Amino acid sequence: MTFQVATAFTVNGRAVRMDVDPRESLLDVVRERLGLSGTKKGCDHGQCGACTVHLDGRRIVSCLLPAVQANGRAVTTIEGVSDPGGPLHPLQQAFIDHDALQCGYCTPGQVMSGLACIAEGHAGDDDEIREYMSGNLCRCGAYPGILEAVRETAIRWEG
């Protein structure tokens, strides 16, 4: 018999209550148990950024966080960035406008990190954006478009 821990948190504004195995990652709970497959499993070691989500407004790699540590907290995934059926978030639209994706696998994590980069005030210039986005890898090499998308969105939010 597996030990389970009662856990309650919100995901994209929706209250979630479930029993989780203390070894279960937030990434696995979000993808496998809640069916929110936008957050991707890349390396499963916290090195690629594909699983980036926001926890209480701060970006984290969800593959490294035990789901029990989300208890009482707010999780935002890529599915929670804009309203379903509504317009895309400006950063999501900027990714499209600047061809900031190719295969798209890293895109959800890149968007979540880009949003945090801007919100944290680390989008002042290209070098700063590169530094604060460096935890997200893109095997296709869409970095120039990603940089442009984050820069443009940061300028629009400031202006």
PDB file of N, CA and C in Angstrom, residues 22-97:
ATOM      1  N   PRO A  22       3.835  11.242  -1.705  1.00  0.00           N
ATOM      2  CA  PRO A  22       4.832  12.273  -1.390  1.00  0.00           C
ATOM      3  C   PRO A  22       5.977  12.356  -2.399  1.00  0.00           C
ATOM      4  N   ARG A  23       6.168  11.297  -3.177  1.00  0.00           N
ATOM      5  CA  ARG A  23       7.239  11.284  -4.186  1.00  0.00           C
ATOM      6  C   ARG A  23       6.777  11.817  -5.531  1.00  0.00           C
ATOM      7  N   GLU A  24       5.489  12.080  -5.690  1.00  0.00           N
ATOM      8  CA  GLU A  24       4.913  12.502  -6.965  1.00  0.00           C
ATOM      9  C   GLU A  24       5.223  13.978  -7.227  1.00  0.00           C
ATOM     10  N   SER A  25       5.744  14.273  -8.404  1.00  0.00           N
ATOM     11  CA  SER A  25       6.091  15.659  -8.730  1.00  0.00           C
ATOM     12  C   SER A  25       4.844  16.449  -9.116  1.00  0.00           C
ATOM     13  N   LEU A  26       4.945  17.755  -8.958  1.00  0.00           N
ATOM     14  CA  LEU A  26       3.850  18.628  -9.393  1.00  0.00           C
ATOM     15  C   LEU A  26       3.618  18.451 -10.896  1.00  0.00           C
ATOM     16  N   LEU A  27       4.686  18.296 -11.657  1.00  0.00           N
ATOM     17  CA  LEU A  27       4.553  18.080 -13.103  1.00  0.00           C
ATOM     18  C   LEU A  27       3.681  16.864 -13.397  1.00  0.00           C
ATOM     19  N   ASP A  28       3.948  15.761 -12.729  1.00  0.00           N
ATOM     20  CA  ASP A  28       3.167  14.548 -12.989  1.00  0.00           C
ATOM     21  C   ASP A  28       1.712  14.707 -12.565  1.00  0.00           C
ATOM     22  N   VAL A  29       1.471  15.405 -11.463  1.00  0.00           N
ATOM     23  CA  VAL A  29       0.092  15.640 -11.031  1.00  0.00           C
ATOM     24  C   VAL A  29      -0.641  16.500 -12.051  1.00  0.00           C
ATOM     25  N   VAL A  30       0.001  17.581 -12.491  1.00  0.00           N
ATOM     26  CA  VAL A  30      -0.627  18.491 -13.454  1.00  0.00           C
ATOM     27  C   VAL A  30      -0.932  17.761 -14.760  1.00  0.00           C
ATOM     28  N   ARG A  31       0.026  17.038 -15.281  1.00  0.00           N
ATOM     29  CA  ARG A  31      -0.146  16.372 -16.579  1.00  0.00           C
ATOM     30  C   ARG A  31      -1.023  15.127 -16.495  1.00  0.00           C
ATOM     31  N   GLU A  32      -0.679  14.234 -15.594  1.00  0.00           N
ATOM     32  CA  GLU A  32      -1.313  12.914 -15.580  1.00  0.00           C
ATOM     33  C   GLU A  32      -2.623  12.865 -14.811  1.00  0.00           C
ATOM     34  N   ARG A  33      -2.692  13.590 -13.725  1.00  0.00           N
ATOM     35  CA  ARG A  33      -3.890  13.492 -12.885  1.00  0.00           C
ATOM     36  C   ARG A  33      -4.898  14.585 -13.170  1.00  0.00           C
ATOM     37  N   LEU A  34      -4.415  15.769 -13.605  1.00  0.00           N
ATOM     38  CA  LEU A  34      -5.341  16.864 -13.900  1.00  0.00           C
ATOM     39  C   LEU A  34      -5.579  17.035 -15.400  1.00  0.00           C
ATOM     40  N   GLY A  35      -4.815  16.330 -16.227  1.00  0.00           N
ATOM     41  CA  GLY A  35      -5.022  16.365 -17.675  1.00  0.00           C
ATOM     42  C   GLY A  35      -4.610  17.664 -18.341  1.00  0.00           C
ATOM     43  N   LEU A  36      -3.746  18.434 -17.705  1.00  0.00           N
ATOM     44  CA  LEU A  36      -3.262  19.688 -18.283  1.00  0.00           C
ATOM     45  C   LEU A  36      -1.920  19.415 -18.956  1.00  0.00           C
ATOM     46  N   SER A  37      -1.986  19.010 -20.198  1.00  0.00           N
ATOM     47  CA  SER A  37      -0.796  18.519 -20.893  1.00  0.00           C
ATOM     48  C   SER A  37       0.035  19.612 -21.555  1.00  0.00           C
ATOM     49  N   GLY A  38      -0.317  20.867 -21.364  1.00  0.00           N
ATOM     50  CA  GLY A  38       0.482  21.950 -21.930  1.00  0.00           C
ATOM     51  C   GLY A  38       1.868  22.029 -21.320  1.00  0.00           C
ATOM     52  N   THR A  39       1.967  21.765 -20.037  1.00  0.00           N
ATOM     53  CA  THR A  39       3.260  21.745 -19.362  1.00  0.00           C
ATOM     54  C   THR A  39       3.973  20.469 -19.797  1.00  0.00           C
ATOM     55  N   LYS A  40       5.175  20.616 -20.295  1.00  0.00           N
ATOM     56  CA  LYS A  40       5.883  19.478 -20.893  1.00  0.00           C
ATOM     57  C   LYS A  40       6.909  18.866 -19.956  1.00  0.00           C
ATOM     58  N   LYS A  41       7.107  17.565 -20.120  1.00  0.00           N
ATOM     59  CA  LYS A  41       8.170  16.851 -19.413  1.00  0.00           C
ATOM     60  C   LYS A  41       9.322  16.726 -20.396  1.00  0.00           C
ATOM     61  N   GLY A  42      10.413  17.384 -20.073  1.00  0.00           N
ATOM     62  CA  GLY A  42      11.588  17.333 -20.933  1.00  0.00           C
ATOM     63  C   GLY A  42      12.636  16.430 -20.332  1.00  0.00           C
ATOM     64  N   CYS A  43      13.476  16.996 -19.496  1.00  0.00           N
ATOM     65  CA  CYS A  43      14.594  16.243 -18.930  1.00  0.00           C
ATOM     66  C   CYS A  43      14.232  15.527 -17.626  1.00  0.00           C
ATOM     67  N   ASP A  44      13.207  16.005 -16.943  1.00  0.00           N
ATOM     68  CA  ASP A  44      12.794  15.471 -15.635  1.00  0.00           C
ATOM     69  C   ASP A  44      13.894  15.621 -14.585  1.00  0.00           C
ATOM     70  N   HIS A  45      14.808  16.585 -14.804  1.00  0.00           N
ATOM     71  CA  HIS A  45      15.895  16.855 -13.870  1.00  0.00           C
ATOM     72  C   HIS A  45      16.053  18.343 -13.571  1.00  0.00           C
ATOM     73  N   GLY A  46      15.092  19.177 -14.001  1.00  0.00           N
ATOM     74  CA  GLY A  46      15.144  20.604 -13.730  1.00  0.00           C
ATOM     75  C   GLY A  46      16.155  21.379 -14.545  1.00  0.00           C
ATOM     76  N   GLN A  47      16.586  20.825 -15.675  1.00  0.00           N
ATOM     77  CA  GLN A  47      17.643  21.469 -16.443  1.00  0.00           C
ATOM     78  C   GLN A  47      17.187  22.088 -17.762  1.00  0.00           C
ATOM     79  N   CYS A  48      15.971  21.773 -18.227  1.00  0.00           N
ATOM     80  CA  CYS A  48      15.581  22.257 -19.555  1.00  0.00           C
ATOM     81  C   CYS A  48      14.503  23.338 -19.535  1.00  0.00           C
ATOM     82  N   GLY A  49      13.724  23.430 -18.462  1.00  0.00           N
ATOM     83  CA  GLY A  49      12.699  24.459 -18.350  1.00  0.00           C
ATOM     84  C   GLY A  49      11.384  24.159 -19.041  1.00  0.00           C
ATOM     85  N   ALA A  50      11.257  23.011 -19.694  1.00  0.00           N
ATOM     86  CA  ALA A  50      10.016  22.690 -20.413  1.00  0.00           C
ATOM     87  C   ALA A  50       8.818  22.594 -19.473  1.00  0.00           C
ATOM     88  N   CYS A  51       9.066  22.294 -18.204  1.00  0.00           N
ATOM     89  CA  CYS A  51       7.994  22.096 -17.231  1.00  0.00           C
ATOM     90  C   CYS A  51       7.711  23.340 -16.391  1.00  0.00           C
ATOM     91  N   THR A  52       8.193  24.498 -16.817  1.00  0.00           N
ATOM     92  CA  THR A  52       8.039  25.716 -16.018  1.00  0.00           C
ATOM     93  C   THR A  52       6.574  26.089 -15.834  1.00  0.00           C
ATOM     94  N   VAL A  53       6.213  26.315 -14.581  1.00  0.00           N
ATOM     95  CA  VAL A  53       4.893  26.823 -14.195  1.00  0.00           C
ATOM     96  C   VAL A  53       5.133  27.931 -13.176  1.00  0.00           C
ATOM     97  N   HIS A  54       4.068  28.598 -12.767  1.00  0.00           N
ATOM     98  CA  HIS A  54       4.182  29.594 -11.702  1.00  0.00           C
ATOM     99  C   HIS A  54       3.552  29.029 -10.441  1.00  0.00           C
ATOM    100  N   LEU A  55       4.234  29.195  -9.340  1.00  0.00           N
ATOM    101  CA  LEU A  55       3.742  28.790  -8.025  1.00  0.00           C
ATOM    102  C   LEU A  55       3.696  30.062  -7.186  1.00  0.00           C
ATOM    103  N   ASP A  56       2.482  30.460  -6.817  1.00  0.00           N
ATOM    104  CA  ASP A  56       2.287  31.731  -6.099  1.00  0.00           C
ATOM    105  C   ASP A  56       2.956  32.886  -6.843  1.00  0.00           C
ATOM    106  N   GLY A  57       2.844  32.866  -8.168  1.00  0.00           N
ATOM    107  CA  GLY A  57       3.360  33.954  -8.988  1.00  0.00           C
ATOM    108  C   GLY A  57       4.829  33.895  -9.326  1.00  0.00           C
ATOM    109  N   ARG A  58       5.538  32.885  -8.848  1.00  0.00           N
ATOM    110  CA  ARG A  58       6.973  32.753  -9.138  1.00  0.00           C
ATOM    111  C   ARG A  58       7.209  31.521 -10.000  1.00  0.00           C
ATOM    112  N   ARG A  59       8.109  31.646 -10.950  1.00  0.00           N
ATOM    113  CA  ARG A  59       8.371  30.508 -11.828  1.00  0.00           C
ATOM    114  C   ARG A  59       9.158  29.425 -11.112  1.00  0.00           C
ATOM    115  N   ILE A  60       8.783  28.200 -11.426  1.00  0.00           N
ATOM    116  CA  ILE A  60       9.488  27.035 -10.879  1.00  0.00           C
ATOM    117  C   ILE A  60       9.540  25.966 -11.966  1.00  0.00           C
ATOM    118  N   VAL A  61      10.466  25.043 -11.833  1.00  0.00           N
ATOM    119  CA  VAL A  61      10.451  23.855 -12.671  1.00  0.00           C
ATOM    120  C   VAL A  61       9.655  22.805 -11.911  1.00  0.00           C
ATOM    121  N   SER A  62       8.519  22.449 -12.453  1.00  0.00           N
ATOM    122  CA  SER A  62       7.570  21.598 -11.726  1.00  0.00           C
ATOM    123  C   SER A  62       8.010  20.150 -11.608  1.00  0.00           C
ATOM    124  N   CYS A  63       9.007  19.737 -12.384  1.00  0.00           N
ATOM    125  CA  CYS A  63       9.484  18.355 -12.278  1.00  0.00           C
ATOM    126  C   CYS A  63      10.241  18.110 -10.983  1.00  0.00           C
ATOM    127  N   LEU A  64      10.743  19.161 -10.356  1.00  0.00           N
ATOM    128  CA  LEU A  64      11.528  19.006  -9.131  1.00  0.00           C
ATOM    129  C   LEU A  64      10.724  19.238  -7.862  1.00  0.00           C
ATOM    130  N   LEU A  65       9.524  19.780  -7.978  1.00  0.00           N
ATOM    131  CA  LEU A  65       8.740  20.091  -6.783  1.00  0.00           C
ATOM    132  C   LEU A  65       7.791  18.955  -6.448  1.00  0.00           C
ATOM    133  N   PRO A  66       7.936  18.368  -5.262  1.00  0.00           N
ATOM    134  CA  PRO A  66       6.941  17.373  -4.853  1.00  0.00           C
ATOM    135  C   PRO A  66       5.568  18.053  -4.778  1.00  0.00           C
ATOM    136  N   ALA A  67       4.563  17.415  -5.312  1.00  0.00           N
ATOM    137  CA  ALA A  67       3.223  18.008  -5.372  1.00  0.00           C
ATOM    138  C   ALA A  67       2.700  18.377  -3.994  1.00  0.00           C
ATOM    139  N   VAL A  68       3.090  17.649  -2.974  1.00  0.00           N
ATOM    140  CA  VAL A  68       2.629  17.971  -1.614  1.00  0.00           C
ATOM    141  C   VAL A  68       3.071  19.366  -1.186  1.00  0.00           C
ATOM    142  N   GLN A  69       4.141  19.875  -1.774  1.00  0.00           N
ATOM    143  CA  GLN A  69       4.614  21.213  -1.426  1.00  0.00           C
ATOM    144  C   GLN A  69       3.770  22.313  -2.063  1.00  0.00           C
ATOM    145  N   ALA A  70       2.842  21.951  -2.937  1.00  0.00           N
ATOM    146  CA  ALA A  70       1.909  22.924  -3.507  1.00  0.00           C
ATOM    147  C   ALA A  70       0.703  23.119  -2.596  1.00  0.00           C
ATOM    148  N   ASN A  71       0.629  22.365  -1.525  1.00  0.00           N
ATOM    149  CA  ASN A  71      -0.505  22.437  -0.612  1.00  0.00           C
ATOM    150  C   ASN A  71      -0.739  23.878  -0.151  1.00  0.00           C
ATOM    151  N   GLY A  72      -1.971  24.362  -0.333  1.00  0.00           N
ATOM    152  CA  GLY A  72      -2.338  25.706   0.079  1.00  0.00           C
ATOM    153  C   GLY A  72      -1.831  26.811  -0.823  1.00  0.00           C
ATOM    154  N   ARG A  73      -1.317  26.455  -1.977  1.00  0.00           N
ATOM    155  CA  ARG A  73      -0.695  27.443  -2.869  1.00  0.00           C
ATOM    156  C   ARG A  73      -1.429  27.514  -4.205  1.00  0.00           C
ATOM    157  N   ALA A  74      -1.047  28.481  -5.024  1.00  0.00           N
ATOM    158  CA  ALA A  74      -1.672  28.691  -6.330  1.00  0.00           C
ATOM    159  C   ALA A  74      -0.689  28.339  -7.446  1.00  0.00           C
ATOM    160  N   VAL A  75      -1.117  27.465  -8.333  1.00  0.00           N
ATOM    161  CA  VAL A  75      -0.318  27.039  -9.483  1.00  0.00           C
ATOM    162  C   VAL A  75      -0.953  27.611 -10.747  1.00  0.00           C
ATOM    163  N   THR A  76      -0.121  28.173 -11.616  1.00  0.00           N
ATOM    164  CA  THR A  76      -0.595  28.617 -12.926  1.00  0.00           C
ATOM    165  C   THR A  76       0.209  27.882 -13.974  1.00  0.00           C
ATOM    166  N   THR A  77      -0.491  27.225 -14.875  1.00  0.00           N
ATOM    167  CA  THR A  77       0.141  26.536 -16.000  1.00  0.00           C
ATOM    168  C   THR A  77      -0.121  27.347 -17.263  1.00  0.00           C
ATOM    169  N   ILE A  78       0.421  26.904 -18.370  1.00  0.00           N
ATOM    170  CA  ILE A  78       0.205  27.601 -19.639  1.00  0.00           C
ATOM    171  C   ILE A  78      -1.280  27.698 -19.967  1.00  0.00           C
ATOM    172  N   GLU A  79      -2.057  26.713 -19.539  1.00  0.00           N
ATOM    173  CA  GLU A  79      -3.497  26.747 -19.811  1.00  0.00           C
ATOM    174  C   GLU A  79      -4.198  27.879 -19.069  1.00  0.00           C
ATOM    175  N   GLY A  80      -3.575  28.398 -18.012  1.00  0.00           N
ATOM    176  CA  GLY A  80      -4.169  29.467 -17.225  1.00  0.00           C
ATOM    177  C   GLY A  80      -3.710  30.860 -17.594  1.00  0.00           C
ATOM    178  N   VAL A  81      -2.884  30.974 -18.625  1.00  0.00           N
ATOM    179  CA  VAL A  81      -2.343  32.277 -19.017  1.00  0.00           C
ATOM    180  C   VAL A  81      -3.407  33.152 -19.688  1.00  0.00           C
ATOM    181  N   SER A  82      -4.262  32.556 -20.471  1.00  0.00           N
ATOM    182  CA  SER A  82      -5.359  33.309 -21.098  1.00  0.00           C
ATOM    183  C   SER A  82      -6.634  32.499 -20.967  1.00  0.00           C
ATOM    184  N   ASP A  83      -7.766  33.171 -21.104  1.00  0.00           N
ATOM    185  CA  ASP A  83      -9.049  32.493 -20.972  1.00  0.00           C
ATOM    186  C   ASP A  83      -9.288  31.540 -22.135  1.00  0.00           C
ATOM    187  N   PRO A  84      -9.818  30.353 -21.861  1.00  0.00           N
ATOM    188  CA  PRO A  84     -10.128  29.410 -22.942  1.00  0.00           C
ATOM    189  C   PRO A  84     -11.101  30.051 -23.936  1.00  0.00           C
ATOM    190  N   GLY A  85     -10.772  29.975 -25.179  1.00  0.00           N
ATOM    191  CA  GLY A  85     -11.621  30.545 -26.228  1.00  0.00           C
ATOM    192  C   GLY A  85     -11.469  32.041 -26.396  1.00  0.00           C
ATOM    193  N   GLY A  86     -10.709  32.668 -25.501  1.00  0.00           N
ATOM    194  CA  GLY A  86     -10.492  34.110 -25.587  1.00  0.00           C
ATOM    195  C   GLY A  86      -9.232  34.417 -26.373  1.00  0.00           C
ATOM    196  N   PRO A  87      -8.881  35.693 -26.430  1.00  0.00           N
ATOM    197  CA  PRO A  87      -7.649  36.054 -27.143  1.00  0.00           C
ATOM    198  C   PRO A  87      -6.429  35.526 -26.403  1.00  0.00           C
ATOM    199  N   LEU A  88      -5.370  35.331 -27.138  1.00  0.00           N
ATOM    200  CA  LEU A  88      -4.100  34.912 -26.548  1.00  0.00           C
ATOM    201  C   LEU A  88      -3.542  36.029 -25.679  1.00  0.00           C
ATOM    202  N   HIS A  89      -2.731  35.651 -24.713  1.00  0.00           N
ATOM    203  CA  HIS A  89      -1.988  36.638 -23.936  1.00  0.00           C
ATOM    204  C   HIS A  89      -1.038  37.346 -24.913  1.00  0.00           C
ATOM    205  N   PRO A  90      -0.734  38.635 -24.697  1.00  0.00           N
ATOM    206  CA  PRO A  90       0.176  39.342 -25.610  1.00  0.00           C
ATOM    207  C   PRO A  90       1.515  38.637 -25.838  1.00  0.00           C
ATOM    208  N   LEU A  91       2.058  37.976 -24.818  1.00  0.00           N
ATOM    209  CA  LEU A  91       3.318  37.264 -25.030  1.00  0.00           C
ATOM    210  C   LEU A  91       3.110  36.045 -25.923  1.00  0.00           C
ATOM    211  N   GLN A  92       2.014  35.346 -25.747  1.00  0.00           N
ATOM    212  CA  GLN A  92       1.727  34.212 -26.629  1.00  0.00           C
ATOM    213  C   GLN A  92       1.608  34.693 -28.079  1.00  0.00           C
ATOM    214  N   GLN A  93       0.917  35.810 -28.283  1.00  0.00           N
ATOM    215  CA  GLN A  93       0.765  36.357 -29.633  1.00  0.00           C
ATOM    216  C   GLN A  93       2.118  36.794 -30.189  1.00  0.00           C
ATOM    217  N   ALA A  94       2.953  37.374 -29.334  1.00  0.00           N
ATOM    218  CA  ALA A  94       4.282  37.806 -29.778  1.00  0.00           C
ATOM    219  C   ALA A  94       5.133  36.611 -30.198  1.00  0.00           C
ATOM    220  N   PHE A  95       4.973  35.467 -29.542  1.00  0.00           N
ATOM    221  CA  PHE A  95       5.692  34.260 -29.957  1.00  0.00           C
ATOM    222  C   PHE A  95       5.299  33.888 -31.387  1.00  0.00           C
ATOM    223  N   ILE A  96       4.042  34.000 -31.700  1.00  0.00           N
ATOM    224  CA  ILE A  96       3.576  33.705 -33.058  1.00  0.00           C
ATOM    225  C   ILE A  96       4.116  34.753 -34.024  1.00  0.00           C
ATOM    226  N   ASP A  97       3.963  36.022 -33.677  1.00  0.00           N
ATOM    227  CA  ASP A  97       4.374  37.118 -34.562  1.00  0.00           C
ATOM    228  C   ASP A  97       5.859  37.102 -34.881  1.00  0.00           C
TER     229      ASP A  97
END
